[in-house]
Short mmCIF file of C-alpha atoms and ligand atoms in Angstrom, two decimals:
data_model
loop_
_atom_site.label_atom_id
_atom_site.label_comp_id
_atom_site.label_asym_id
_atom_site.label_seq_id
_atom_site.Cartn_x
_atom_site.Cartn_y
_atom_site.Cartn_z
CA UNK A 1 -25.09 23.19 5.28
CA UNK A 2 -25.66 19.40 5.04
CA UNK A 3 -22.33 17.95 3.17
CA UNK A 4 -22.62 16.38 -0.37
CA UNK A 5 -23.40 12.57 -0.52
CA UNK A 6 -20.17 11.39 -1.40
CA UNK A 7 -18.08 13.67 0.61
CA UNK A 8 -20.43 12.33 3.90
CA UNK A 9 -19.00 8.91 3.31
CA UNK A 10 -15.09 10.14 3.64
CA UNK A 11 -13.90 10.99 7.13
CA UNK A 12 -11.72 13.52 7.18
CA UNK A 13 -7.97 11.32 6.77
CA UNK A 14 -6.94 10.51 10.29
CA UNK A 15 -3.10 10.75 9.19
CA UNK A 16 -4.36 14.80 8.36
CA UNK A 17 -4.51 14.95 12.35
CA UNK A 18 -0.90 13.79 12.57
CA UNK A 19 0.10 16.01 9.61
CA UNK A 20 -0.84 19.03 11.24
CA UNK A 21 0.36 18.80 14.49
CA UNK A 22 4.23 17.43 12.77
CA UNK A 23 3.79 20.64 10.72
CA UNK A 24 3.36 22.77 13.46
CA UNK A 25 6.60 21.17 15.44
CA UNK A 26 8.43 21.69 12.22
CA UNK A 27 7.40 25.29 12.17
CA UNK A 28 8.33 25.70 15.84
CA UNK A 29 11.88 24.24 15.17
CA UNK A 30 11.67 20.54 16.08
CA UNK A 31 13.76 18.20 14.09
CA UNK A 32 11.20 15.48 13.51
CA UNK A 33 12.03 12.19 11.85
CA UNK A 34 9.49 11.11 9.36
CA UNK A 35 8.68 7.79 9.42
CA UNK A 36 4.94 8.77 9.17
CA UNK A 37 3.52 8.74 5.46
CA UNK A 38 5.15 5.67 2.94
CA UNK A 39 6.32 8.60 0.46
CA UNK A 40 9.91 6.73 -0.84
CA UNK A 41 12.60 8.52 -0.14
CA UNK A 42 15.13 7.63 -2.65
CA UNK A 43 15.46 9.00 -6.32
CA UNK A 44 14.83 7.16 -8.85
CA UNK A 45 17.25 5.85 -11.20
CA UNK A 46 19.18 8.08 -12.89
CA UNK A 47 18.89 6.34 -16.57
CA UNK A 48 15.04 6.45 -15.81
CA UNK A 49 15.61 10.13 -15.26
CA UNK A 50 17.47 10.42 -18.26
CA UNK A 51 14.76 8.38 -20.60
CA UNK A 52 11.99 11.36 -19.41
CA UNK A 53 14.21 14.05 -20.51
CA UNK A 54 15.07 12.68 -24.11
CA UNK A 55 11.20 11.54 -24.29
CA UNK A 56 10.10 15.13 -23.70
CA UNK A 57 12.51 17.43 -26.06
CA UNK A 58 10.46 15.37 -28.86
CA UNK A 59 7.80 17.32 -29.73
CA UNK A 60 5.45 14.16 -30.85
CA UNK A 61 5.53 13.54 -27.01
CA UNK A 62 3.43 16.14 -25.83
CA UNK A 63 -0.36 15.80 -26.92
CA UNK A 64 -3.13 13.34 -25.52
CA UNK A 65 -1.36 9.85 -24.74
CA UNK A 66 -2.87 6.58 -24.70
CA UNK A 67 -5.91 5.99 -21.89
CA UNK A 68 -4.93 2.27 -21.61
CA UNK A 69 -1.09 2.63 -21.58
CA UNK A 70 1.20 2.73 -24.89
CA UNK A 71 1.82 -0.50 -26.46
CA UNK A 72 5.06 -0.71 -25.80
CA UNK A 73 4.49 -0.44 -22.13
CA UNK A 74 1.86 -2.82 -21.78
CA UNK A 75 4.30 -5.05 -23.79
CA UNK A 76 6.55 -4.55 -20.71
CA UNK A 77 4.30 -5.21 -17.99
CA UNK A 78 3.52 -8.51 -19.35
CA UNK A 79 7.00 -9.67 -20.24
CA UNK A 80 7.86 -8.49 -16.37
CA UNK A 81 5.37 -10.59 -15.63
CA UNK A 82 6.12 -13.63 -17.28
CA UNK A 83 9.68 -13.25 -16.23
CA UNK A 84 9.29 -12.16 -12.26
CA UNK A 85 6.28 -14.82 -11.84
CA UNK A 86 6.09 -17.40 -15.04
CA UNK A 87 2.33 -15.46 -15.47
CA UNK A 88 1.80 -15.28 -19.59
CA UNK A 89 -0.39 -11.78 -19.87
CA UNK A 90 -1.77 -11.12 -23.18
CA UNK A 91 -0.56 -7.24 -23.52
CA UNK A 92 -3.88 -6.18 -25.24
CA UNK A 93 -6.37 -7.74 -23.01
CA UNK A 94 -5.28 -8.57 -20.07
CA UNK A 95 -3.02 -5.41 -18.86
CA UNK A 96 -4.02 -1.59 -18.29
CA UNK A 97 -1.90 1.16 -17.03
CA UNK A 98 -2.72 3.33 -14.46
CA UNK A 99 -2.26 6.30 -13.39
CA UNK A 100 -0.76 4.88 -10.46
CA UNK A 101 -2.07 1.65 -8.76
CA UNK A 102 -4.24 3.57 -6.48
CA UNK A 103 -6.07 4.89 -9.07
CA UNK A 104 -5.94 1.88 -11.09
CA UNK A 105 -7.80 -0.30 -7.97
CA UNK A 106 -10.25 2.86 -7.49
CA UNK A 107 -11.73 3.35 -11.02
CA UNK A 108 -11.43 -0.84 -10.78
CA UNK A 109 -14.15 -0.20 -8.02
CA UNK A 110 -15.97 2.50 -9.69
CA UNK A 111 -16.43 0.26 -12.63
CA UNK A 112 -17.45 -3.11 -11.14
CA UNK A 113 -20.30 -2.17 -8.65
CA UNK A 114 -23.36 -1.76 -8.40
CA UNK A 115 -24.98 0.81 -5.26
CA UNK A 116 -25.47 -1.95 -2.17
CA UNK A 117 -23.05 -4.50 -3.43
CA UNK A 118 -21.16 -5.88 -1.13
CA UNK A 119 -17.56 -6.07 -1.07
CA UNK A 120 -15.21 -8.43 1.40
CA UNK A 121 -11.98 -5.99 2.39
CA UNK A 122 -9.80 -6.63 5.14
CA UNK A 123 -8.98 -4.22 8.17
CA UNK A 124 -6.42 -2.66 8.63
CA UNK A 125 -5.78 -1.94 4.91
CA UNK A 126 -4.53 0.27 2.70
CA UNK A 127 -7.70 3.19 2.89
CA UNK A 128 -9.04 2.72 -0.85
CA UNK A 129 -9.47 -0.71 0.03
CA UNK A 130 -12.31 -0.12 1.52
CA UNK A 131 -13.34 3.43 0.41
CA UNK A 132 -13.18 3.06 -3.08
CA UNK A 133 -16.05 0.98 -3.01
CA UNK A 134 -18.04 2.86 -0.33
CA UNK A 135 -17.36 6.26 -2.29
CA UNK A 136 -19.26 4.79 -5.71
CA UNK A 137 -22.23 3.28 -2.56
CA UNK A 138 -20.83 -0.21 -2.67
CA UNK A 139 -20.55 -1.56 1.41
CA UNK A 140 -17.80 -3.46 3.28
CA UNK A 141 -17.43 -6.26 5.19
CA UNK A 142 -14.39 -6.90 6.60
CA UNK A 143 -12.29 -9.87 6.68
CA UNK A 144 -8.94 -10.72 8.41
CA UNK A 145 -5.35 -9.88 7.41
CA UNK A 146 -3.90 -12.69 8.59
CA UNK A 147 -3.53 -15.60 6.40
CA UNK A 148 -4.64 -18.38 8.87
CA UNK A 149 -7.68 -20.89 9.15
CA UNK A 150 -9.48 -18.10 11.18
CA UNK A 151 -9.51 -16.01 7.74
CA UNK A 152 -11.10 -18.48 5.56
CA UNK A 153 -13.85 -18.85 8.15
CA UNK A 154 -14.85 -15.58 8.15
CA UNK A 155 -14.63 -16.04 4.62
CA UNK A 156 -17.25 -18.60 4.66
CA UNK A 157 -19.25 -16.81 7.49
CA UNK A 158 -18.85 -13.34 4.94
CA UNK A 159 -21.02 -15.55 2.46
CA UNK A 160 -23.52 -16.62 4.34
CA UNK A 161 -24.38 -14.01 5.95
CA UNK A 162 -23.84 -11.07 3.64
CA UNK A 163 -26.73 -9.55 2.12
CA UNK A 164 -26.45 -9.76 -0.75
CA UNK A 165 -23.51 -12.06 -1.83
CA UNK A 166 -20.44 -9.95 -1.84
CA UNK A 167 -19.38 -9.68 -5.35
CA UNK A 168 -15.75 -9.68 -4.71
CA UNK A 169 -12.90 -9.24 -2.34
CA UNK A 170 -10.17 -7.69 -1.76
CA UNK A 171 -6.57 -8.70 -0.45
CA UNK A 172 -2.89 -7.31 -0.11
CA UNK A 173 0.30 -8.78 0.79
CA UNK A 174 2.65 -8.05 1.59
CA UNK A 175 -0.14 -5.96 3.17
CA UNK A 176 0.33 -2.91 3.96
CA UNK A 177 -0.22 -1.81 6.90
CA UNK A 178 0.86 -5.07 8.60
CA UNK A 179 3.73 -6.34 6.16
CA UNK A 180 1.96 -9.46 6.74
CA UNK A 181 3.06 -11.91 3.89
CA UNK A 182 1.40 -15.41 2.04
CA UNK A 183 2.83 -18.39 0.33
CA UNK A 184 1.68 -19.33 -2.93
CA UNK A 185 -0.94 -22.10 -1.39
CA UNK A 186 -2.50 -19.53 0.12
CA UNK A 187 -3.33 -17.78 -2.85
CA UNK A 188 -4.31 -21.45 -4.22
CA UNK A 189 -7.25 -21.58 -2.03
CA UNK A 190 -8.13 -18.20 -2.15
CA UNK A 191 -8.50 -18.62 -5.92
CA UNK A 192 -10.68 -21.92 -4.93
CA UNK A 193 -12.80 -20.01 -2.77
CA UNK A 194 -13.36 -17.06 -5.25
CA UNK A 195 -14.47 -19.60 -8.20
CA UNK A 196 -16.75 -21.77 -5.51
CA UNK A 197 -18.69 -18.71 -4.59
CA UNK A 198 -18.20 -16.57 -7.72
CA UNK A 199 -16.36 -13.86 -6.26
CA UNK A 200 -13.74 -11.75 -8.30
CA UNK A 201 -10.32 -11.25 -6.40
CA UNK A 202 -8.53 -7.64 -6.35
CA UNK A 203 -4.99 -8.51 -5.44
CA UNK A 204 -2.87 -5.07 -4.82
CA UNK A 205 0.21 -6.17 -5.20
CA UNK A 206 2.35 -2.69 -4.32
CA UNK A 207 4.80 -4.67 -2.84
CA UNK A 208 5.83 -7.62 -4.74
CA UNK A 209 9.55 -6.56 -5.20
CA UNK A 210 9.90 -5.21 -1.31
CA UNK A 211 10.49 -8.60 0.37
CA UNK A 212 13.28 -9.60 2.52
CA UNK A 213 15.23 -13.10 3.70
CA UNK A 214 14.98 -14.20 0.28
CA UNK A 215 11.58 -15.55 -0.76
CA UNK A 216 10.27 -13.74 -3.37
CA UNK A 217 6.60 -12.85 -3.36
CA UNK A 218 3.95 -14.85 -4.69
CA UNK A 219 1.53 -13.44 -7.47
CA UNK A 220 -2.10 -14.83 -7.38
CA UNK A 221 -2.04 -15.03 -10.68
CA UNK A 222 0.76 -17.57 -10.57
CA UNK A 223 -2.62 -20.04 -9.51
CA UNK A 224 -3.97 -22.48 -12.56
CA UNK A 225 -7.30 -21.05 -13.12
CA UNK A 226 -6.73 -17.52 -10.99
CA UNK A 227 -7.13 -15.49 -14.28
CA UNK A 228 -10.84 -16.68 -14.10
CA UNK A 229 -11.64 -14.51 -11.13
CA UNK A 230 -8.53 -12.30 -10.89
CA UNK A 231 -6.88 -9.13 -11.17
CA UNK A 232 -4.03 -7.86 -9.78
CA UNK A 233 -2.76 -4.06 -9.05
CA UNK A 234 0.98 -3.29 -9.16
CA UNK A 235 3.18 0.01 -8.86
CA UNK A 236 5.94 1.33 -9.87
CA UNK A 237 6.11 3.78 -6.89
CA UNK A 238 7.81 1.43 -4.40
CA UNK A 239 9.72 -0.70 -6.98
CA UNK A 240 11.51 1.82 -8.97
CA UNK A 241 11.35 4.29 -6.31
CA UNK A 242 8.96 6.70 -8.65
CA UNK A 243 5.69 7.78 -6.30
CA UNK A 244 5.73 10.81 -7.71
CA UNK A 245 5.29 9.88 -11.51
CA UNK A 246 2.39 8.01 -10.83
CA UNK A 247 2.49 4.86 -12.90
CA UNK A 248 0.85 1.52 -12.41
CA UNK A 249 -0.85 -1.56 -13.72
CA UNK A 250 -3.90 -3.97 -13.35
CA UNK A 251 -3.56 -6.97 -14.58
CA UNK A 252 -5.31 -10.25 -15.00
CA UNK A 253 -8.88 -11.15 -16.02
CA UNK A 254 -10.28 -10.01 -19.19
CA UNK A 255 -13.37 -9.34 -18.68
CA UNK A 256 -12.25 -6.93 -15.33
CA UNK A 257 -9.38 -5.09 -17.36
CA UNK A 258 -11.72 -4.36 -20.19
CA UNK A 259 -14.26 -2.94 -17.73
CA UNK A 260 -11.88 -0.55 -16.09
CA UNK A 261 -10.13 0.28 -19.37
CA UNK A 262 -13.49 1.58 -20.62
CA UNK A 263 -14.23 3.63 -17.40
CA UNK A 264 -10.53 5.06 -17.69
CA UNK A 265 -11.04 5.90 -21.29
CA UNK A 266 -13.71 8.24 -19.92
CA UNK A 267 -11.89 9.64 -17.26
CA UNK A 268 -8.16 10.41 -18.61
CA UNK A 269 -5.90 10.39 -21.68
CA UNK A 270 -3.13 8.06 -19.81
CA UNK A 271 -0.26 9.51 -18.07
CA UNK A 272 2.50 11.60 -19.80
CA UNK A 273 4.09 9.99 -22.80
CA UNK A 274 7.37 10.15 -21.84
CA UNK A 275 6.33 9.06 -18.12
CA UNK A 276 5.31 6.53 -20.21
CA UNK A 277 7.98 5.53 -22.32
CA UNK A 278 10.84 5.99 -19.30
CA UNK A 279 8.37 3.38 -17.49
CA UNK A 280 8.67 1.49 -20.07
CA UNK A 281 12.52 1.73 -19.96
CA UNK A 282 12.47 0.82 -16.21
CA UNK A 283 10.97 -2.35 -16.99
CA UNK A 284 12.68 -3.47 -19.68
CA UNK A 285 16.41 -2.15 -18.48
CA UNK A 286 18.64 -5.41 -18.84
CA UNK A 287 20.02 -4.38 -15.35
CA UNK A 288 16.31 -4.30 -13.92
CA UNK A 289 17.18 -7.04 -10.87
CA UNK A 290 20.06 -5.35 -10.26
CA UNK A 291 18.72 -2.69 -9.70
CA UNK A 292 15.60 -3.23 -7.67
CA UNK A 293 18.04 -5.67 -5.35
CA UNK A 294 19.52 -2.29 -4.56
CA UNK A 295 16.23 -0.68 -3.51
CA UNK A 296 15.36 -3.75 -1.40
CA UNK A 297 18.84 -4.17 0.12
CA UNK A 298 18.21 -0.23 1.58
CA UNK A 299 14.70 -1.29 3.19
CA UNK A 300 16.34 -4.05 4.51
CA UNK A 301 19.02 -2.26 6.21
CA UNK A 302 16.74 -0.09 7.49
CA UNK A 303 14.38 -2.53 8.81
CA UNK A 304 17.11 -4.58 10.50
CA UNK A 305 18.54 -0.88 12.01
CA UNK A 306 15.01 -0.12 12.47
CA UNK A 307 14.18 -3.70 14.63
CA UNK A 308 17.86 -3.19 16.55
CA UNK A 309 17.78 0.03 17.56
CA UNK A 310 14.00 0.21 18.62
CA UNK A 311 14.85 -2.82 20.98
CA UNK A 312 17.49 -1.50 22.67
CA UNK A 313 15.19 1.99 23.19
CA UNK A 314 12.60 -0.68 25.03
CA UNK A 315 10.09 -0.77 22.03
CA UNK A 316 9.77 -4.14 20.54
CA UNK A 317 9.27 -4.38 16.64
CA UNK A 318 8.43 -7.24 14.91
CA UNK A 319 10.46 -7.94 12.36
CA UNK A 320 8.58 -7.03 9.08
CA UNK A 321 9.21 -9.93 6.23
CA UNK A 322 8.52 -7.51 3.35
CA UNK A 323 7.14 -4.45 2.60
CA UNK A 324 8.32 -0.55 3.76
CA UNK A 325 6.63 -0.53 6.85
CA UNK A 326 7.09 -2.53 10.32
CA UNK A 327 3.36 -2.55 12.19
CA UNK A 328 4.64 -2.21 15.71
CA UNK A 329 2.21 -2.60 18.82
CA UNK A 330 2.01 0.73 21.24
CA UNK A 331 4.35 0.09 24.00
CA UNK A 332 1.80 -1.43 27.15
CA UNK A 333 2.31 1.58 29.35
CA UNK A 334 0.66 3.78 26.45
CA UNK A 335 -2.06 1.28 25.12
CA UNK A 336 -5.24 2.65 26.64
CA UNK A 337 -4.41 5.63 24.43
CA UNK A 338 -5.13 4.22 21.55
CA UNK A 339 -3.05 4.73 17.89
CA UNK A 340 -3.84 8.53 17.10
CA UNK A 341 -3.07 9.91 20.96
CA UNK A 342 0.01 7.52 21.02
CA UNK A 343 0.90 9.16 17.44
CA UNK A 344 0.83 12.46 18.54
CA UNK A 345 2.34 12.02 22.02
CA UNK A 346 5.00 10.94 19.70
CA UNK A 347 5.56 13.91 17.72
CA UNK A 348 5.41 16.30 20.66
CA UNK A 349 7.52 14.73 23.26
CA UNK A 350 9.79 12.46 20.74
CA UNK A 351 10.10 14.20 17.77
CA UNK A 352 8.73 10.82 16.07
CA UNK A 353 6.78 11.05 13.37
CA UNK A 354 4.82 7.27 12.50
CA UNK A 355 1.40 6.35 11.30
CA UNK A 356 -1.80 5.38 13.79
CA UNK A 357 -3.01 2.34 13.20
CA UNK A 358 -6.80 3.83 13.22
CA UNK A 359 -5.90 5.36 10.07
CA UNK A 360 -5.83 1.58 8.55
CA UNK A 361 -9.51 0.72 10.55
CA UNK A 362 -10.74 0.32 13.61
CA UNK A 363 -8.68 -3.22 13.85
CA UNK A 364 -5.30 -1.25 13.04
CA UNK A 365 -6.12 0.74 16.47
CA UNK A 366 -3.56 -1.41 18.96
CA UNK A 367 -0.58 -0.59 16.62
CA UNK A 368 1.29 2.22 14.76
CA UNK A 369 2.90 1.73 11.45
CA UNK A 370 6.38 2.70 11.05
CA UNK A 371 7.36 3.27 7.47
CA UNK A 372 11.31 2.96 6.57
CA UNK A 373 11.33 6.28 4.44
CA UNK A 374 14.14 7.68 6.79
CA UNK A 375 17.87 6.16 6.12
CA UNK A 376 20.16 4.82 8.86
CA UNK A 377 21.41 7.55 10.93
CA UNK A 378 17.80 9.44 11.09
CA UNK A 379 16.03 5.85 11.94
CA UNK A 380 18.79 5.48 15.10
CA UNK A 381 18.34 9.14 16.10
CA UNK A 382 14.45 8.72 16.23
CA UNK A 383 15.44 4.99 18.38
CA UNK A 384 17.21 7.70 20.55
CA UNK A 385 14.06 9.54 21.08
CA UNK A 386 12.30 7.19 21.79
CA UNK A 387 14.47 6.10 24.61
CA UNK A 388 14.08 9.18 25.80
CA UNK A 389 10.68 9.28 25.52
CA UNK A 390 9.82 5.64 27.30
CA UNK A 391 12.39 6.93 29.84
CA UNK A 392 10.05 9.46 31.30
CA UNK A 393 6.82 7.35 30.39
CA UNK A 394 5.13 7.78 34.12
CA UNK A 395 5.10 11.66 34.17
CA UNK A 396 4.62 11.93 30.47
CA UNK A 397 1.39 9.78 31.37
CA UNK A 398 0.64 11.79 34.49
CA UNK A 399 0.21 15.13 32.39
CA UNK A 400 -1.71 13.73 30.10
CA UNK A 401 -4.23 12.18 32.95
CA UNK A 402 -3.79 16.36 34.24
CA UNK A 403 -4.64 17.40 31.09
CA UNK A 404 -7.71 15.79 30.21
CA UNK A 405 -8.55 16.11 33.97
CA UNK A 406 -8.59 20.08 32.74
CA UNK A 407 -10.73 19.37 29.60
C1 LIG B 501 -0.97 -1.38 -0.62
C2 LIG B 501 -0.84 -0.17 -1.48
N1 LIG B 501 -1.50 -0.13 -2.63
C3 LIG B 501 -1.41 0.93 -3.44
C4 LIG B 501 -0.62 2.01 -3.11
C5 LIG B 501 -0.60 3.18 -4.04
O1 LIG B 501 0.48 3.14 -4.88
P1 LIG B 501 0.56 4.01 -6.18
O2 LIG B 501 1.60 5.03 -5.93
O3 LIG B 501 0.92 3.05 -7.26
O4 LIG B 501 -0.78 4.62 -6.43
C6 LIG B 501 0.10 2.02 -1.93
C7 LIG B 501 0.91 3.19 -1.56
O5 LIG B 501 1.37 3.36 -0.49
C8 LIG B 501 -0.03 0.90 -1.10
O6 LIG B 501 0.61 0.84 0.07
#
């Protein structure tokens, strides 16, 4: 039976591959160590906790709740805002909740584009980069991660040649899956770019409180002029350690935040109320930088435990400046593999679970992504492995030549 329209346009998720084969070493007894999926480990706060619980004995709590977010939370999104980045956000009009960010930037898609339009995304990326758009017929053309002249030429070339003129792009950083990170003059011309060639800018901003060494991340809406042509996704997944409740936010340009508030008001009723109001808590808790400092300061130790221990098993990581992940390229001997036989090789001979590159397009394919959901002790134990593992790299390689000699 020929499969329906939409569902033609999503492969199957590569990372489903890697699922399956680390749940069947699970079931057969291996101990792996996770560092596959970038599911946050840690609870979140307790006082957040504590704020859901009171929320939901009250009665009042419990019908429909507001599509758009409660006022009181959009109040605290934009006061985050003009605290964290100096970014004045008019709570009415210029910021939506979302039911999480990632559904936030795909109902963004769904409501901005028209079948055929084209749409600039860059590869790797986060998946709904790219397929939000190409599940509601919009198409892709990719552009670079990194943030170097190379990018804004494509940039240029994306214009001319793109048939017809990509209505807007995309961008993340710190991206994920790279960690790659920008400075604020970055965004400048980006934001010069957009308004010279009339292209809106999606900024997912998942990350902007995971950065390390000290330099806080740029917002693009920090740019004079960037609310013209801007909007900007952030979570409260990563931040406030809460995945699982599924809160987020655009922000940013009118005329884009009243377009996907409309489509939402269609689709849902807004999250939970008290999800809502214990968000709302979280971002207006007095302690709030004390707080996320203590999230950061764990990814950090992990990445630097991460980076050390790695090394010393033979595997070099770059340092990642921000973000939960380090994007580390496959070890030479293993290369011709590619990411997805590399990622599975690691799961059955080192117990390893990480994510293929692939997964994140077909430029992610010379890497793996490592995400820091594992603490200290589980992150050295899977360095062990892996010493293990590069220790016996020739005959590992040999039986896999033997096997697919067999195939
Ligand atoms: C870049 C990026 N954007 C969005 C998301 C989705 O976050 P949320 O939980 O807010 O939907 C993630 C989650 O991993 C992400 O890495």
């Amino acid at each position: 039976m020929e499969e329906f329209h939409k569902v033609r346009r999503l492969p199957p998720y590569v990372f489903e591959q890697v699922n399956r084969l680390k749940a069947s070493a699970r079931a057969a007894g291996a101990d792996i160590v996770d560092l596959g999926m970038g599911n946050p480990d840690l609870p979140t706060n307790q006082f957040i906790v504590d704020k859901l619980i009171e929320t939901v004995q009250r009665p009042d709590t419990h019908g429909y709740s507001a599509s758009k977010g409660i006022p009181g939370l959009r109040r605290a999104q934009a006061n985050y805002y003009e605290r964290r980045f100096g970014v004045k956000l008019n709570p009415d009009t210029q910021v939506v909740a979302t039911l999480g960010s990632k559904e936030g930037f795909a109902n963004m898609a769904q409501a901005i584009t028209a079948p055929g339009d084209v749409v600039l995304c860059p590869n790797p990326s986060y998946p709904i980069h790219a397929f939000g758009f190409l599940m509601v017929g919009g198409a892709i053309r990719y552009i670079p991660v990194e943030p170097d002249d190379e990018f804004f030429r494509a940039l240029e070339r994306a214009i001319i040649h793109s048939i017809p003129k990509p209505i807007a792009m995309v961008i993340c950083y710190p991206s994920n899956p790279t960690a790659t990170v920008v400075e604020l003059e970055f965004y400048k011309e980006v934001v010069a770019f957009a308004k010279k060639h009339d292209v809106f800018v999606l900024s997912d901003l998942a990350y902007s409180e995971i950065y390390f060494d000290g330099k806080p991340t740029p917002s693009i809406l920090q740019v004079p002029g960037a609310m013209d042509i801007a909007v900007e996704f952030t979570s409260m997944s990563k931040t406030f350690s809460m995945a699982g409740w599924r809160m987020g936010f655009a922000v940013g340009n009118e005329r884009l935040i009243s377009a996907l508030t409309r489509v939402k008001s269609y689709l849902d009723y807004g999250a939970f109320t008290p999800v809502q109001v214990a968000a709302t808590a979280a971002l207006n808790d007095p302690d709030i930088d004390k707080h996320i400092d203590e999230v950061r300061q764990t990814y950090k130790r992990r990445r630097d435990v991460l980076v050390d221990s790695f090394g010393r098993a033979g595997w070099d990581v770059p340092p990642p400046a921000a973000s939960m992940f380090a994007w580390a390229p496959i070890p030479e001997k293993f290369k011709h593999l590619g990411s997805l036989e590399f990622s599975k090789l690691l799961i059955e001979k080192a117990d390893v679970a990480v994510a293929p590159g692939i997964g994140f397009g077909e430029h992610g394919d010379g890497f793996v992504r490592i995400a820091l959901v594992e603490n200290e002790h589980r992150i050295r134990q899977a360095a062990r492995n892996i010493k293990r593992f590069l220790g016996t790299a020739d005959e590992t390689l040999h039986n896999v030549v033997s096997l697919d000699a067999r195939r």
